[in-house]
Amino acid sequence: MSTDVILTSDIHEQMAVHQPKQRGKAGGFLRRTNVLTGSALGIVLSAVTYAIGSKMVPWGTQNADYSQVGLNALVGATYVAWVIGFMIGIGAFAGPVRWMLGHDITHDDSEYMAGKGQGKWKYWKYTTDHKVVGLQYLVMALTLLGFGGFFAMLIRTELGVTWAEVFDPNFYNSLIGTHGIVMIIAMIIVVAGPLGNFIMPLMIGARDMAFPRLNALSFWLLFAAVPPLLSNLLLGGIRDGWTVYQPLGAQAPVGMIGYQICIITFAFSTGIAGVNLITTIVTMRARGMTWNRVPIFVIGILAAAIMGLVWFPMYQYSQVLAFSDKVVGSSFFIPQEGGSVWLYENLFWLLGHPEVYVIVVPATAALLELMVVFLRKPLFSYKVAVAGFAGIVGLSSVVWVHHMYMTGWAPSAGYPFMLSTELISIPFGFLVLVMLGTLWRGKVWTRLPMMTVYAVLWCKIIGGITGVYLSDVPVDQYMHGSMFVVAHFHFMLMGAGLFGAMGAIAYWFPKMTGKMLHHRLGMVGFWVSFFAFQVTFGSMFVAGLQGQPRRVLQFDNAFEISNWISTIGAYLIGVGMLIFLYAIITSWRSGTIAPANPWGAKTLEWQTQTPVPLENFPVLPVVTSDPYGYGVPDPYDSIELKLTDENLKVGA
Amino acid sequence: MSTVDERPTAEAEEPEGPTNRPEPSYRLREWLSRPYVRHILIIFVILTLAIIPAAWLVIHFMNLSGAPASDIMYEIERTMFVFTLVSAPVMAITATILLYSLLGWGRVHGEEPPMQESPAIRSNPIAIFGWIGATSLLAAFLVIWGLVELARITEMSNGTTRANQQPTTAKPLDINVTGQQWLWTFEYPGQQSITSDVLVVPIDTPIYFNVTSKDVIHNFWVVELGVKIDANPGAITNTGVTPNKLGNFNIRCAELCGLHHAYMETQIKVVTQEQFDAWVREMGGKKFV
């Protein structure tokens, strides 16, 4: 058999594969770019822009408002110059420019861009291989989680030290805003980025994503968006929470510009990634992989990509308008000049709510995918799971006003949006049913990824129930803007999202890195985080019920005990997460070598070798069944038949 | 419970013929006789009973800073209470299956994929439709409860009815609430526009709040009275409440409004009508004489 295998690469060599007409030689600028040239050009371009701009802007004029507008415009231009300079410097536009000049990228250059024969350096370049992009996303997500977690520790320190102000209130307000948006970005990318890019194409039996260069573009746009965001803390901060409600945002110092540039850039990145993921899933599945044989994780990624693609522009647009308010003195959101604060809130929450599902859906889908492997049992009712995802995608678009019950905007809107919000618990219930049905009578293989399934299901049910409270307008009249809300969405985003992501990363770690994740260290880190999480946010529920508003740094004595408990719990979460991170780093560097299919799973990504070769499969696979063919016939069925025979005898 | 029936269809078309499948009642009894089903049902009942006290606990926590001082707050607490009761079985069934999966159906340890496979249950129409039906009924109950309650507290905010559905006769009191960074100002337009930074209101009188802001968005939250509405710049939002308990209660800002957001607190003093009139005279006297 082995002698008869024809490799696709052999076919390519033997056949005269049609190449576009090419002029010029391979190589050039394209091969000399990397993250260093990108950063250098970005810094140079932004420095030049700042230098020229500061000469032109009416700096230090008597009119305080005008000079602020000028400064905002200057900083905005500097950040835009950074993003453009970085993208030029990393070679993002080399392909399009060559194409416009009439000579396309040669086959050699394409392979070079895919990372062929470049060793580790390819992770620092504009590499198009989906596996490289996936690992870049993984490291970026872990880095952002590190920043966000560090900010969380600072916030809890302030709230735990009830007898003094540790930080300046402005800095504290900036911390909560930066913690929020950094974590939101990290959580949006932590599953859909690494696993959606690395694993999903393997899972559907494709050689790469549909648009490999767009794939690299989406990652490096994200990379370019992060420094403006983090630099806001040095430029006065975003003192407005991650929502940056106007007109408070309009009062903020120039750090706000960093936030706005980050969101506008990140929205481009998300849109490009969404188009790429959707196109790949729709058009590049292996032969025989009909829609009812697609692994459920792929369906989850598709659902998240659709929601992100449709709703992210709303958020982006809100920031474009707010940016315009800051730099040219327009008044979209300035009520004194005819703007509307409610317009901002609507635009913001049109993404703001679907974004929660963009975070939770891929993590849930990943757990559905992996739990069958550890239970050796088919997925319970694939169709109900798909219906659940479809229902969430549909309903997610008509629930945003539940964030605005107490704004006074359209009080009667409370009725329809309470209805739609509580209806969304039904498709969420579908997913819980699928999880419980898959657990039903399964013998558990107690590895780390499987343990996260239990953790997530627990957090999701608490987050779901408290979400039902909050969807109710009368209850929201007490709970809105209180710590109860904070605890609720941490149960969803961290309990269901991040713990799910930890399970998913642990599960696919062997395929992505070629090493096994250290089981015991990972377990310790995970369980410490999980139990500390319950303490932290359980106690925060109590603070919210007592009536503690969110985003405060000092509060009544009545809330002290719950806050002390929360702070202790938060430090323990930090310890657990550091242990987990240590497990990831040591395993990646010096873990035991992973076999190709350590879990005995049936999806396609485990059928190719580890490390995955450049074009993934020597021969493209053909799919003949869904990947859930685990399990043995139900023993109770045969008992039933036997009893039936007896019944028949008695009847006769 | 069986999986998909794999009998030839010809057999199903003969209702008179001998069937391979036992009676539904027999199948139910057989299912209930399985050990794991019994265990799960028992654990489920115990956990449900164990979770139900959480309903009182929730109310206890909400009352730590003060018991309800208006019918609106009473309705809010009752909604919390009912929702917690309704959630108890959902929470319990999930927790039961989690626990039983970890402890009851067996575990395999070790690094090698287990040799033993579990039963291949791909679907179960009864479970699926039962679950969808049950969750839909629960959601319908919560939605209907919420809609009715929202209509009730909206009416109470407008001061037209009390919880006992009797129209109120007391003359309503208008108060203009203005938030600014970082304090509240209360103006009494019907009382010669006296202003105060502490809210003083008479008991059992419907109060209308016209809420606005001078600069950024604040949120006017009278904690024990269950009043909450954003104070928006450039717009006036309305709400109302009828306090039914004497005492001092908290007013907090529940929307991040900048530097001293945490300290944007004041008090509401609910007093008798006589005390209120005296206070108005005192304030007005200071202002106009």
XYZ file of C-alpha atoms in Angstrom, chain A residues 398-399 401-422 470-474 476, chain B residues 143 146-147 150-151 154:
36
model
C -32.090 41.627 19.204
C -31.135 41.781 22.887
C -31.196 47.102 24.862
C -31.127 45.060 28.083
C -27.914 46.929 28.851
C -29.924 50.140 28.615
C -33.014 49.409 30.714
C -32.048 52.065 33.242
C -30.835 54.730 30.854
C -34.250 56.290 30.476
C -34.033 55.785 26.707
C -37.343 54.343 25.458
C -38.784 52.985 28.724
C -41.301 50.869 26.796
C -38.459 49.050 25.030
C -38.078 47.124 28.281
C -40.994 44.878 27.367
C -39.838 43.455 23.996
C -36.195 43.277 25.036
C -37.010 41.490 28.264
C -38.867 38.959 26.124
C -36.010 38.464 23.646
C -33.386 38.311 26.385
C -35.188 35.661 28.364
C -30.655 40.644 35.188
C -32.726 40.258 32.046
C -35.758 41.157 34.139
C -36.339 44.898 34.193
C -37.647 45.141 37.789
C -32.328 45.240 36.963
C -41.190 36.315 30.789
C -41.422 39.920 34.310
C -43.839 41.653 31.961
C -42.710 45.638 34.911
C -46.194 46.953 34.204
C -44.169 51.273 36.034
